[in-house]
Amino acid sequence: MKFNLKRILILFISLFVIGSVAIETSVHTVSGDSLHLKDYTNEITNLNEPYKFIKTDYFKPITHLTFTNKPVTRYYQLTLKKVKMSPDGFERTVWSVNGQHPGPLIQANKGDRLVINVTNHFDDPATVHWHGMFQHGTNWYDGVPGQTQCPIPNDVSLVYNFSTTDQHGTYWYHSHFFAQYVDGLRGSLVIHDPDDPYLKQYDFEYLVMLSDWHHNTTGVLLPLQDAPGYSGFRPIPDSPLISGLGRYNCTAAPPGSKCNSDQPLPVYNVKKNKKYRFRIINSAADGVFVFSIDQHKLKVIESEGIYLKPTIIKKLPVAVGQRYSVIVDANQPVGNYFIRGTLDKRCTPNNNATINFNSAIDWDGLGILHYEGAKNSPNSKEFDDDFTPCRDLDKKHLKPIKPITKYDGHVTDFVNITITFGADKNQRLEALINNSSFVPQLNDPTINKITRDIAAKDLPKDQNSVILNHNGGIAEIYVKNDNNADHPFHMHGHVFAIMFVGEKGDVPDESKYNKKNPVVRDTVTIPGNGFLVIRFITDNPGVWAFHCHIEWHVEIGMVMGIIELQDTLKKETIPEDVVALCLEHDLQKRTTRKMLNAIVINEIRSDD
Ligand code: C2O
Ligand code: CU
């Protein structure tokens, strides 16, 4: 009861504060008078190209795209709309994509172009980030408000248009606007490869999108975490979801809520002696998922677009933002076997000040691997752990199929980063990167500043800029983690090579760096009180977020902006319709109070 009262009070205060803060925000005018707000809904018909509105059944094998001789352009429609859904039996509003959660699968073949019309009917601003896509030459389609674009206002569409050149594998997309993806805006993205060395080794392909799930919206949760004096950890979820399905014990639901405890388990159908590629994506706000299928070992073949030397494991730990492909051989007796998408409780800190600390969550997310013809109900036994808890899958399972040697060269830029937590002057929790907490400037993203010829060194301090100017150079980033928490860090626009992951007590020692055959990926866990050394090639002009993928840490500022090759970037022309979003954003900001719901938290923080 007390808890609820506190929550209501905070919300009230927040709502009161918007009125005064939003008006003060300076209005940035974009130069050029030809700018107008494009109505893309009209233009779609002119383009004469069908933006395909699709839905994806995550429990059916993916329909393969036929490989074409030449790359083609694929058009998709993503319509964002809030709908009532009951992913785990508990009904709440979900920020859906094409009416579903997770959103539909977007797929292409290597080299294809993706043209995706995002129509926002959320009643809130939104963006879509294509997690893992390099966006070479199209930084403004990376979907990061405050860094690469202004948010898409309600009832406005934006066409994202990017090439998939040099990429293949398992990706995903999600909102990057506040914690909106945690409320539902997330989906899968797969780039097929005709030259995939494993193509012949499986018969069917399945998607497994793992996420944690909260019964409260992030509009409720974030102000709680942002309350002065908050001394808990990240909000505890209410259930784990496997491809959007979970279960909840409704006796714990607040009276009056619509809740059904008898949710069916998600079922993946297989045929005896067929082989299945499972593409596993951790799209959670927080938390390490452990994926396994009883009695079926997993052959790991891909991590985040990199083909791996195949190795066999029983259980697959997946940190937030990471993806894997495994091949599963349906070679066991015809039957039903449990699929386990377990949120690893050991990696989720809790205390009794933590939001939803007494959650009725069942951490063991379950699904069923159903063999055609099987009648028995599953009673299979879980494998024992064969991994280190709260750590990434061991590097011995992550060896690229051929060693990737290009990171073993002259380092042109060394960057040192230290991450800690602190409190601002109002005793609100903040994450500090080299002593500075990131605050996005939603109405004037960094890329706009760079193209207006503002030098990267003159960006506001709270943009946490890392400036890299060597075209084709090698940047080495050393991240020292000065706190107990493990942080899964993700870099936009790149994959990176992992030179070393240091545990507490380890000291950096270049002679131990894995330069000859490094693990290469785009999301990596930095151990609590440990460190990380990565390298990447600075060949992609842009403003690239580098951040912890625990959304609750993003929201308190654990974000950096890599400003890469600014001299090239500043010469680029941001498409007119992308720039125009900034005008509209301001217009709405000054006129519509309702849409600011989600902005509240940040405005208060940046007003310090
Ligand atoms: Cu999954 Cu900044 O992204
Ligand atoms: Cu973190």
Coordinates of C-alpha atoms and ligand atoms in Angstrom, one line a residue:
M1 CA 0.0 0.0 0.0
K2 CA 2.7 2.4 1.0
F3 CA 4.6 1.4 -2.1
N4 CA 1.6 2.3 -4.3
L5 CA 1.1 5.6 -2.6
K6 CA 4.7 6.6 -3.2
R7 CA 4.4 5.6 -6.9
I8 CA 1.3 7.7 -7.4
L9 CA 2.9 10.7 -5.7
I10 CA 6.0 10.5 -7.9
L11 CA 3.9 10.3 -11.0
F12 CA 1.9 13.3 -9.9
I13 CA 5.0 15.4 -9.3
S14 CA 6.4 14.3 -12.6
L15 CA 3.3 15.3 -14.5
F16 CA 3.3 18.7 -12.8
V17 CA 6.9 19.4 -13.6
I18 CA 6.6 18.8 -17.4
G19 CA 4.4 21.8 -17.8
S20 CA 7.1 24.1 -16.6
V21 CA 10.2 22.4 -17.9
A22 CA 9.1 21.6 -21.5
I23 CA 8.3 25.2 -22.3
E24 CA 11.7 26.4 -21.3
T25 CA 13.5 24.0 -23.6
S26 CA 15.1 26.2 -26.2
V27 CA 13.7 25.8 -29.7
H28 CA 16.4 24.9 -32.1
T29 CA 15.7 26.2 -35.6
V30 CA 17.0 24.1 -38.5
S31 CA 18.6 26.2 -41.2
G32 CA 17.1 26.2 -44.7
D33 CA 13.7 27.3 -45.6
S34 CA 12.8 24.4 -47.9
L35 CA 12.1 22.2 -44.9
H36 CA 8.6 21.0 -44.6
L37 CA 7.0 18.1 -42.8
K38 CA 6.6 15.3 -45.3
D39 CA 3.5 13.3 -45.2
Y40 CA 4.9 9.9 -46.0
T41 CA 1.5 8.2 -46.0
N42 CA 0.8 10.0 -49.3
E43 CA 4.2 9.3 -50.7
I44 CA 3.9 5.6 -50.3
T45 CA 1.3 5.4 -52.9
N46 CA 3.4 7.5 -55.2
L47 CA 6.4 5.3 -54.8
N48 CA 4.4 2.5 -56.3
E49 CA 6.2 0.1 -54.0
P50 CA 4.3 -2.1 -51.6
Y51 CA 5.4 -1.6 -48.1
K52 CA 4.6 -5.1 -46.9
F53 CA 2.6 -5.2 -43.7
I54 CA 3.4 -8.6 -42.3
K55 CA 2.9 -10.6 -39.1
T56 CA 5.2 -13.3 -38.0
D57 CA 4.2 -16.5 -36.2
Y58 CA 7.3 -17.2 -34.0
F59 CA 6.3 -20.8 -33.6
K60 CA 6.4 -21.7 -37.3
P61 CA 9.7 -22.2 -39.1
I62 CA 10.9 -19.1 -41.1
T63 CA 9.9 -19.1 -44.7
H64 CA 13.1 -18.8 -46.5
L65 CA 13.7 -16.0 -49.0
T66 CA 14.8 -17.2 -52.4
F67 CA 18.3 -16.0 -53.2
T68 CA 18.4 -13.7 -56.1
N69 CA 21.3 -13.1 -58.6
K70 CA 21.4 -9.4 -57.8
P71 CA 20.6 -7.7 -54.6
V72 CA 17.0 -6.4 -54.3
T73 CA 15.2 -3.8 -52.3
R74 CA 12.8 -5.2 -49.7
Y75 CA 10.0 -3.0 -48.4
Y76 CA 8.4 -3.4 -45.1
Q77 CA 5.7 -1.6 -43.1
L78 CA 6.0 -1.4 -39.4
T79 CA 3.0 0.2 -37.7
L80 CA 3.4 1.1 -34.1
K81 CA 0.3 0.9 -32.0
K82 CA -0.6 0.4 -28.4
V83 CA -2.8 -2.6 -27.9
K84 CA -4.0 -4.6 -24.9
M85 CA -2.3 -8.0 -24.7
S86 CA -1.7 -10.7 -22.2
P87 CA 1.8 -12.1 -23.0
D88 CA 2.0 -14.0 -19.7
G89 CA -1.8 -14.1 -18.9
F90 CA -1.8 -10.6 -17.3
E91 CA -3.4 -8.0 -19.4
R92 CA -1.7 -4.7 -20.0
T93 CA -1.1 -2.2 -22.7
V94 CA 1.7 -3.3 -25.1
W95 CA 3.6 -1.0 -27.5
S96 CA 3.1 -3.4 -30.4
V97 CA 4.5 -3.6 -33.9
N98 CA 1.9 -4.5 -36.5
G99 CA -0.3 -5.6 -33.7
Q100 CA 2.1 -8.1 -32.3
H101 CA 4.8 -8.6 -29.7
P102 CA 7.5 -9.4 -30.5
G103 CA 7.2 -7.5 -33.8
P104 CA 7.3 -9.3 -37.1
L105 CA 10.5 -10.7 -38.6
I106 CA 12.3 -8.5 -41.1
Q107 CA 14.5 -10.4 -43.4
A108 CA 16.7 -9.9 -46.4
N109 CA 19.5 -11.6 -48.2
K110 CA 23.1 -10.5 -48.0
G111 CA 23.5 -7.2 -49.9
D112 CA 19.8 -6.4 -50.2
R113 CA 18.5 -3.0 -49.3
L114 CA 15.9 -2.6 -46.6
V115 CA 13.3 0.1 -46.9
I116 CA 11.1 0.2 -43.9
N117 CA 8.3 2.6 -43.4
V118 CA 7.7 3.1 -39.7
T119 CA 4.3 4.6 -38.9
N120 CA 4.0 5.8 -35.4
H121 CA 0.5 5.6 -33.8
F122 CA 1.8 5.2 -30.2
D123 CA 0.6 8.6 -29.0
D124 CA 4.2 8.9 -27.9
P125 CA 7.3 9.7 -29.9
A126 CA 9.3 6.7 -31.1
T127 CA 12.3 5.6 -33.1
V128 CA 13.5 2.2 -34.4
H129 CA 17.1 1.1 -34.0
W130 CA 18.4 -1.8 -36.1
H131 CA 20.6 -3.5 -33.6
G132 CA 23.8 -4.7 -35.2
M133 CA 23.3 -3.2 -38.6
F134 CA 26.4 -1.1 -39.6
Q135 CA 24.4 1.7 -41.4
H136 CA 27.4 2.4 -43.5
G137 CA 26.8 5.8 -45.1
T138 CA 23.3 6.1 -43.4
N139 CA 24.1 7.0 -39.8
W140 CA 20.8 9.0 -39.7
Y141 CA 18.9 5.8 -40.0
D142 CA 20.4 4.3 -36.9
G143 CA 17.4 5.2 -34.9
V144 CA 18.9 6.8 -31.8
P145 CA 17.1 9.9 -30.5
G146 CA 19.5 12.6 -29.5
Q147 CA 22.3 11.1 -31.4
T148 CA 21.2 10.3 -34.9
Q149 CA 17.7 11.6 -35.3
C150 CA 14.8 13.4 -33.6
P151 CA 12.1 11.1 -32.5
I152 CA 9.2 10.3 -34.9
P153 CA 6.2 12.2 -33.5
N154 CA 2.8 10.5 -33.2
D155 CA 0.9 10.0 -36.4
V156 CA 4.1 10.6 -38.5
S157 CA 5.9 8.0 -40.6
L158 CA 9.6 7.8 -41.3
V159 CA 11.2 5.6 -44.0
Y160 CA 14.4 4.0 -42.8
N161 CA 16.5 3.0 -45.8
F162 CA 19.7 1.1 -45.5
S163 CA 21.9 -1.5 -47.2
T164 CA 22.9 -4.8 -45.6
T165 CA 26.1 -5.0 -47.5
D166 CA 28.7 -7.2 -45.9
Q167 CA 26.3 -8.4 -43.2
H168 CA 24.5 -11.6 -42.6
G169 CA 23.2 -13.3 -39.5
T170 CA 20.9 -12.7 -36.6
Y171 CA 19.9 -9.2 -35.6
W172 CA 16.9 -7.4 -34.0
Y173 CA 15.3 -4.1 -34.0
H174 CA 13.9 -2.1 -31.1
S175 CA 12.9 1.4 -30.0
H176 CA 15.7 3.5 -28.7
F177 CA 13.4 6.1 -27.4
F178 CA 13.6 6.0 -23.6
A179 CA 12.7 2.5 -22.4
Q180 CA 10.0 2.0 -25.0
Y181 CA 11.4 -1.3 -26.2
V182 CA 10.8 -2.8 -22.8
D183 CA 7.1 -2.0 -23.3
G184 CA 7.0 -3.9 -26.5
L185 CA 8.7 -2.3 -29.5
R186 CA 11.1 -5.0 -30.5
G187 CA 11.3 -7.6 -33.2
S188 CA 13.7 -9.8 -35.1
L189 CA 15.9 -9.1 -38.2
V190 CA 17.6 -11.8 -40.1
I191 CA 20.0 -11.4 -43.1
H192 CA 20.3 -14.7 -45.0
D193 CA 23.6 -15.6 -46.8
P194 CA 23.8 -17.8 -49.8
D195 CA 27.4 -18.5 -48.8
D196 CA 26.5 -19.5 -45.3
P197 CA 28.8 -22.4 -44.5
Y198 CA 26.1 -24.0 -42.4
L199 CA 23.2 -23.6 -44.9
K200 CA 23.2 -27.3 -45.8
Q201 CA 23.4 -28.5 -42.2
Y202 CA 19.8 -27.8 -41.1
D203 CA 16.3 -28.3 -42.6
F204 CA 14.3 -25.6 -40.8
E205 CA 14.9 -22.3 -39.0
Y206 CA 13.2 -21.0 -35.9
L207 CA 13.4 -17.7 -34.1
V208 CA 13.5 -17.5 -30.3
M209 CA 13.1 -14.0 -28.9
L210 CA 13.7 -13.9 -25.2
S211 CA 12.7 -11.1 -23.0
D212 CA 11.8 -10.2 -19.5
W213 CA 8.4 -8.7 -18.9
H214 CA 6.9 -6.2 -16.5
H215 CA 3.2 -5.7 -15.7
N216 CA 3.9 -2.0 -15.1
T217 CA 4.8 0.2 -18.1
T218 CA 8.2 1.9 -18.1
G219 CA 6.3 5.1 -17.7
V220 CA 5.6 3.9 -14.2
L221 CA 8.9 2.1 -13.5
L222 CA 11.4 4.8 -14.6
P223 CA 10.2 7.6 -12.3
L224 CA 10.4 5.1 -9.5
Q225 CA 14.0 4.3 -10.3
D226 CA 14.6 8.0 -10.7
A227 CA 13.2 9.0 -7.4
P228 CA 15.5 10.9 -5.1
G229 CA 17.2 8.5 -2.7
Y230 CA 16.2 5.4 -4.5
S231 CA 18.4 2.7 -3.1
G232 CA 17.2 -0.4 -4.9
F233 CA 18.5 -2.2 -7.9
R234 CA 17.0 -2.5 -11.4
P235 CA 13.3 -3.3 -11.4
I236 CA 12.5 -7.0 -11.0
P237 CA 10.4 -8.3 -13.9
D238 CA 7.1 -10.3 -13.5
S239 CA 8.0 -13.0 -16.0
P240 CA 10.4 -14.3 -18.6
L241 CA 8.9 -14.5 -22.1
I242 CA 9.8 -17.0 -24.9
S243 CA 8.9 -15.4 -28.2
G244 CA 6.3 -13.3 -26.4
L245 CA 4.8 -16.0 -24.2
G246 CA 5.1 -16.6 -20.5
R247 CA 3.1 -17.6 -17.5
Y248 CA 2.2 -15.8 -14.3
N249 CA 0.7 -16.9 -11.1
C250 CA -2.4 -14.6 -11.1
T251 CA -3.0 -15.0 -7.3
A252 CA -0.2 -12.4 -7.0
A253 CA -1.9 -10.0 -9.4
P254 CA -3.5 -6.9 -8.0
P255 CA -7.3 -7.3 -7.4
G256 CA -9.3 -6.2 -10.4
S257 CA -6.6 -7.0 -13.0
K258 CA -7.4 -9.3 -15.9
C259 CA -5.2 -12.3 -15.5
N260 CA -5.2 -15.9 -16.5
S261 CA -2.8 -18.4 -14.9
D262 CA -3.4 -21.1 -17.4
Q263 CA -1.4 -19.7 -20.3
P264 CA -0.4 -22.4 -22.8
L265 CA 3.3 -23.0 -23.1
P266 CA 5.0 -21.9 -26.3
V267 CA 5.5 -24.9 -28.6
Y268 CA 8.1 -25.4 -31.3
N269 CA 7.2 -28.3 -33.5
V270 CA 9.9 -30.6 -34.9
K271 CA 10.0 -33.8 -37.0
K272 CA 12.1 -36.7 -36.0
N273 CA 15.5 -36.7 -37.5
K274 CA 15.2 -33.2 -39.0
K275 CA 17.7 -30.5 -38.0
Y276 CA 16.7 -27.1 -36.8
R277 CA 18.6 -23.8 -36.7
F278 CA 17.4 -21.8 -33.7
R279 CA 18.2 -18.1 -33.8
I280 CA 18.3 -16.9 -30.2
I281 CA 18.0 -13.2 -29.3
N282 CA 18.0 -11.7 -25.9
S283 CA 15.8 -8.7 -26.2
A284 CA 15.3 -8.1 -22.5
A285 CA 15.6 -4.9 -20.5
D286 CA 17.9 -6.7 -18.2
G287 CA 19.0 -10.1 -17.2
V288 CA 21.0 -13.0 -18.6
F289 CA 18.9 -15.7 -20.2
V290 CA 20.0 -19.3 -20.2
F291 CA 18.6 -21.2 -23.2
S292 CA 18.5 -25.0 -23.4
I293 CA 16.4 -27.9 -24.6
D294 CA 16.3 -31.0 -22.5
Q295 CA 18.1 -34.0 -24.0
H296 CA 19.1 -31.9 -27.0
K297 CA 22.6 -30.5 -27.2
L298 CA 23.2 -27.3 -29.1
K299 CA 25.7 -26.9 -31.8
V300 CA 26.8 -23.2 -31.8
I301 CA 27.4 -21.8 -35.3
E302 CA 26.9 -18.0 -35.1
S303 CA 27.2 -15.2 -32.7
E304 CA 26.0 -11.8 -33.9
G305 CA 26.7 -12.3 -37.6
I306 CA 30.1 -14.1 -37.1
Y307 CA 30.3 -17.7 -38.3
L308 CA 31.8 -19.8 -35.6
K309 CA 33.8 -23.0 -35.5
P310 CA 31.1 -25.4 -34.4
T311 CA 31.2 -26.5 -30.8
I312 CA 28.6 -28.5 -28.7
I313 CA 27.1 -27.1 -25.5
K314 CA 24.2 -28.0 -23.3
K315 CA 23.2 -24.5 -22.1
L316 CA 23.6 -21.2 -23.8
P317 CA 23.9 -18.0 -21.6
V318 CA 22.8 -15.0 -23.6
A319 CA 23.3 -11.4 -22.3
V320 CA 21.0 -8.6 -23.2
G321 CA 21.5 -7.6 -26.8
Q322 CA 23.4 -10.7 -27.8
R323 CA 22.3 -13.3 -30.4
Y324 CA 23.3 -16.8 -31.3
S325 CA 22.5 -19.5 -33.8
V326 CA 22.5 -23.1 -32.7
I327 CA 21.7 -26.3 -34.6
V328 CA 19.4 -28.7 -32.8
D329 CA 19.2 -32.3 -34.1
A330 CA 15.7 -33.8 -33.4
N331 CA 17.3 -37.2 -32.9
Q332 CA 15.7 -38.1 -29.6
P333 CA 12.8 -40.5 -29.1
V334 CA 9.5 -39.0 -30.4
G335 CA 8.2 -37.0 -27.4
N336 CA 7.8 -33.6 -25.8
Y337 CA 10.8 -32.0 -24.2
F338 CA 11.1 -28.8 -22.3
I339 CA 12.7 -25.8 -23.9
R340 CA 14.1 -23.6 -21.2
G341 CA 14.5 -19.8 -21.4
T342 CA 15.5 -19.2 -17.8
L343 CA 16.2 -15.7 -16.5
D344 CA 19.3 -16.3 -14.4
K345 CA 18.4 -15.1 -11.0
R346 CA 22.0 -15.1 -9.9
C347 CA 22.7 -12.2 -12.2
T348 CA 19.7 -10.1 -11.0
P349 CA 20.6 -8.2 -7.9
N350 CA 17.7 -7.5 -5.5
N351 CA 17.0 -5.9 -2.1
N352 CA 13.9 -4.8 -0.4
A353 CA 14.2 -1.3 -1.8
T354 CA 14.2 -2.6 -5.3
I355 CA 11.2 -1.9 -7.5
N356 CA 9.0 -5.0 -7.5
F357 CA 11.4 -6.8 -5.2
N358 CA 8.7 -9.2 -4.1
S359 CA 7.8 -10.1 -7.7
A360 CA 5.8 -13.4 -8.1
I361 CA 8.0 -14.1 -11.1
D362 CA 8.8 -17.7 -12.0
W363 CA 12.4 -17.3 -13.3
D364 CA 12.2 -20.5 -15.3
G365 CA 10.6 -19.7 -18.6
L366 CA 9.3 -22.8 -20.3
G367 CA 8.4 -23.9 -23.7
I368 CA 8.0 -27.3 -25.4
L369 CA 9.9 -29.0 -28.2
H370 CA 7.1 -31.1 -29.7
Y371 CA 8.0 -34.0 -32.0
E372 CA 5.4 -34.7 -34.5
G373 CA 3.2 -37.5 -33.2
A374 CA 4.3 -37.2 -29.6
K375 CA 1.5 -37.8 -27.1
N376 CA 3.2 -37.7 -23.7
S377 CA 3.3 -34.6 -21.6
P378 CA 6.8 -33.4 -21.0
N379 CA 8.7 -34.5 -17.9
S380 CA 12.2 -34.2 -19.3
K381 CA 15.1 -33.3 -17.0
E382 CA 17.2 -30.2 -17.3
F383 CA 20.8 -30.4 -18.2
D384 CA 23.4 -29.4 -15.6
D385 CA 25.1 -26.1 -16.1
D386 CA 28.1 -26.1 -18.4
F387 CA 28.9 -22.4 -18.3
T388 CA 30.1 -19.7 -15.9
P389 CA 27.1 -17.9 -14.4
C390 CA 26.7 -14.2 -15.4
R391 CA 29.4 -14.4 -17.9
D392 CA 29.3 -14.6 -21.7
L393 CA 29.6 -17.9 -23.4
D394 CA 33.2 -19.0 -23.0
K395 CA 35.5 -17.8 -25.8
K396 CA 36.5 -21.4 -26.7
H397 CA 32.9 -21.6 -28.1
L398 CA 33.2 -18.3 -30.0
K399 CA 36.1 -18.9 -32.3
P400 CA 35.4 -17.5 -35.7
I401 CA 35.3 -20.1 -38.4
K402 CA 38.4 -18.5 -39.8
P403 CA 40.6 -16.3 -37.5
I404 CA 39.9 -12.6 -38.1
T405 CA 43.3 -11.0 -38.0
K406 CA 42.7 -7.4 -39.1
Y407 CA 42.7 -6.1 -35.5
D408 CA 46.3 -7.1 -35.0
G409 CA 47.9 -3.9 -36.2
H410 CA 49.0 -0.4 -35.2
V411 CA 46.5 1.2 -32.8
T412 CA 45.7 4.7 -33.9
D413 CA 43.5 5.7 -31.0
F414 CA 43.5 4.6 -27.4
V415 CA 40.4 5.5 -25.3
N416 CA 40.1 5.0 -21.6
I417 CA 36.7 4.8 -19.9
T418 CA 35.7 4.3 -16.3
I419 CA 32.1 3.4 -15.3
T420 CA 30.7 4.0 -11.9
F421 CA 27.4 5.0 -10.2
G422 CA 26.8 8.2 -8.4
A423 CA 24.1 10.4 -7.3
D424 CA 23.2 13.8 -8.6
K425 CA 22.6 16.8 -6.3
N426 CA 19.0 15.7 -5.7
Q427 CA 20.2 12.2 -4.7
R428 CA 18.9 10.6 -7.8
L429 CA 20.9 7.6 -9.1
E430 CA 23.1 8.2 -12.1
A431 CA 25.5 6.2 -14.1
L432 CA 28.8 8.0 -14.7
I433 CA 31.2 7.5 -17.6
N434 CA 34.4 9.2 -16.9
N435 CA 32.4 11.1 -14.3
S436 CA 29.7 12.3 -16.7
S437 CA 26.2 11.0 -17.1
F438 CA 24.8 11.0 -20.6
V439 CA 21.7 13.1 -21.4
P440 CA 20.3 13.0 -24.9
Q441 CA 19.3 16.3 -26.6
L442 CA 16.2 15.0 -28.2
N443 CA 15.5 18.1 -30.3
D444 CA 19.0 18.6 -31.6
P445 CA 20.8 15.2 -32.1
T446 CA 24.6 15.1 -32.3
I447 CA 24.6 14.3 -36.0
N448 CA 22.7 17.5 -36.7
K449 CA 25.3 19.4 -34.8
I450 CA 28.2 17.8 -36.6
T451 CA 26.7 18.6 -40.0
R452 CA 26.2 22.2 -38.9
D453 CA 30.0 22.1 -38.5
I454 CA 30.1 22.0 -34.7
A455 CA 33.4 20.3 -33.9
A456 CA 33.1 17.1 -31.9
K457 CA 35.4 18.5 -29.2
D458 CA 32.9 21.3 -28.6
L459 CA 29.9 19.1 -28.0
P460 CA 28.4 19.4 -24.5
K461 CA 30.2 17.4 -21.9
D462 CA 27.2 15.2 -21.2
Q463 CA 27.3 13.8 -24.7
N464 CA 30.1 11.6 -23.5
S465 CA 31.9 11.9 -26.8
V466 CA 34.7 9.6 -27.9
I467 CA 36.3 11.3 -30.9
L468 CA 38.0 9.1 -33.6
N469 CA 39.4 10.8 -36.6
H470 CA 41.7 8.2 -38.2
N471 CA 40.2 6.9 -41.4
G472 CA 40.7 3.1 -41.5
G473 CA 42.5 3.2 -38.1
I474 CA 42.3 0.8 -35.2
A475 CA 40.7 2.2 -32.1
E476 CA 41.3 0.4 -28.8
I477 CA 38.8 1.0 -26.0
Y478 CA 39.6 0.1 -22.4
V479 CA 36.6 0.1 -20.2
K480 CA 37.2 -0.2 -16.4
N481 CA 34.1 -1.2 -14.5
D482 CA 34.3 0.4 -11.1
N483 CA 31.2 -1.2 -9.7
N484 CA 29.8 -4.6 -8.7
A485 CA 27.3 -4.9 -11.6
D486 CA 28.1 -6.7 -14.8
H487 CA 27.3 -4.6 -17.9
P488 CA 26.5 -5.9 -21.3
F489 CA 28.0 -3.2 -23.6
H490 CA 26.8 -2.8 -27.2
M491 CA 28.4 -0.7 -29.9
H492 CA 26.4 0.7 -32.8
G493 CA 27.8 0.8 -36.4
H494 CA 30.4 -1.9 -35.7
V495 CA 31.5 -5.2 -34.6
F496 CA 34.5 -5.2 -32.3
A497 CA 37.3 -7.7 -31.5
I498 CA 37.6 -8.6 -27.9
M499 CA 41.2 -8.4 -26.8
F500 CA 40.6 -9.2 -23.2
V501 CA 37.8 -9.5 -20.6
G502 CA 39.2 -8.8 -17.1
E503 CA 37.7 -10.2 -13.9
K504 CA 38.0 -8.4 -10.6
G505 CA 41.6 -8.4 -9.6
D506 CA 43.0 -8.9 -13.2
V507 CA 45.3 -6.3 -14.5
P508 CA 45.5 -5.3 -18.2
D509 CA 48.5 -7.0 -19.8
E510 CA 48.9 -6.5 -23.5
S511 CA 50.8 -9.7 -23.9
K512 CA 47.6 -11.6 -23.0
Y513 CA 45.5 -9.8 -25.6
N514 CA 43.8 -12.1 -28.1
K515 CA 45.1 -10.4 -31.2
K516 CA 45.6 -13.4 -33.4
N517 CA 42.1 -15.0 -33.1
P518 CA 39.8 -12.7 -31.2
V519 CA 36.1 -13.1 -30.5
V520 CA 34.3 -10.7 -32.7
R521 CA 30.8 -9.5 -31.9
D522 CA 28.7 -6.4 -31.1
T523 CA 27.7 -6.9 -27.5
V524 CA 29.9 -8.1 -24.6
T525 CA 29.6 -8.4 -20.9
I526 CA 32.0 -6.4 -18.7
P527 CA 32.3 -8.3 -15.4
G528 CA 31.6 -6.4 -12.1
N529 CA 34.8 -4.7 -11.0
G530 CA 36.5 -6.0 -14.0
F531 CA 37.4 -4.5 -17.3
L532 CA 37.2 -4.9 -21.1
V533 CA 39.6 -4.2 -23.9
I534 CA 38.2 -4.1 -27.4
R535 CA 39.4 -3.0 -30.8
F536 CA 37.5 -1.9 -33.9
I537 CA 38.2 -0.4 -37.3
T538 CA 37.3 3.3 -37.6
D539 CA 35.9 3.2 -41.1
N540 CA 32.3 4.2 -40.6
P541 CA 31.6 7.9 -40.4
G542 CA 28.9 8.5 -37.9
V543 CA 27.7 9.1 -34.4
W544 CA 27.5 5.7 -32.8
A545 CA 26.1 4.9 -29.4
F546 CA 28.3 2.7 -27.2
H547 CA 26.3 1.8 -24.1
C548 CA 25.3 -0.8 -21.5
H549 CA 22.3 -2.6 -22.9
I550 CA 20.6 -2.9 -19.5
E551 CA 17.9 -0.4 -20.3
W552 CA 17.6 0.8 -16.7
H553 CA 21.3 1.8 -16.9
V554 CA 20.8 3.6 -20.2
E555 CA 18.1 5.6 -18.6
I556 CA 20.4 6.9 -16.0
G557 CA 23.1 7.8 -18.4
M558 CA 25.4 4.9 -19.1
V559 CA 25.8 5.9 -22.7
M560 CA 28.7 7.2 -24.9
G561 CA 28.7 8.7 -28.3
I562 CA 31.5 7.7 -30.6
I563 CA 32.0 10.5 -33.1
E564 CA 33.7 8.7 -35.9
L565 CA 35.4 10.5 -38.9
Q566 CA 33.6 13.8 -38.3
D567 CA 35.3 15.5 -41.3
T568 CA 33.5 13.0 -43.6
L569 CA 30.3 13.0 -41.6
K570 CA 29.9 16.8 -41.6
K571 CA 29.9 16.8 -45.4
E572 CA 27.0 14.4 -45.6
T573 CA 23.4 15.7 -46.1
I574 CA 20.9 14.3 -43.7
P575 CA 17.7 13.5 -45.6
E576 CA 15.2 16.3 -45.4
D577 CA 12.5 14.2 -43.9
V578 CA 14.8 13.1 -41.1
V579 CA 15.8 16.7 -40.3
A580 CA 12.2 17.7 -40.4
L581 CA 11.4 15.4 -37.5
C582 CA 13.2 17.9 -35.3
L583 CA 10.8 20.7 -36.3
E584 CA 7.8 18.6 -35.6
H585 CA 9.2 17.4 -32.4
D586 CA 9.5 20.9 -31.1
L587 CA 6.1 21.9 -32.4
Q588 CA 4.5 19.0 -30.6
K589 CA 6.6 19.6 -27.5
R590 CA 5.2 23.1 -27.2
T591 CA 1.6 22.0 -28.0
T592 CA 1.0 18.5 -26.8
R593 CA 1.5 17.8 -23.2
K594 CA 0.3 14.2 -23.5
M595 CA 3.1 13.0 -25.6
L596 CA 5.6 14.1 -23.1
N597 CA 4.6 11.3 -20.7
A598 CA 7.8 9.4 -21.5
I599 CA 10.0 12.5 -21.8
V600 CA 9.2 13.6 -18.3
I601 CA 11.9 11.8 -16.5
N602 CA 14.7 13.1 -18.7
E603 CA 13.6 16.6 -18.8
I604 CA 13.6 16.8 -15.0
R605 CA 17.1 15.3 -14.9
S606 CA 18.5 17.6 -17.5
D607 CA 17.1 20.6 -15.8
D608 CA 19.5 20.2 -12.8
Ligands
C2O1 CU1 20.1 -2.7 -29.0 CU2 21.7 1.0 -28.6 O1 20.9 -0.8 -28.9
CU2 CU 24.8 -1.7 -17.1

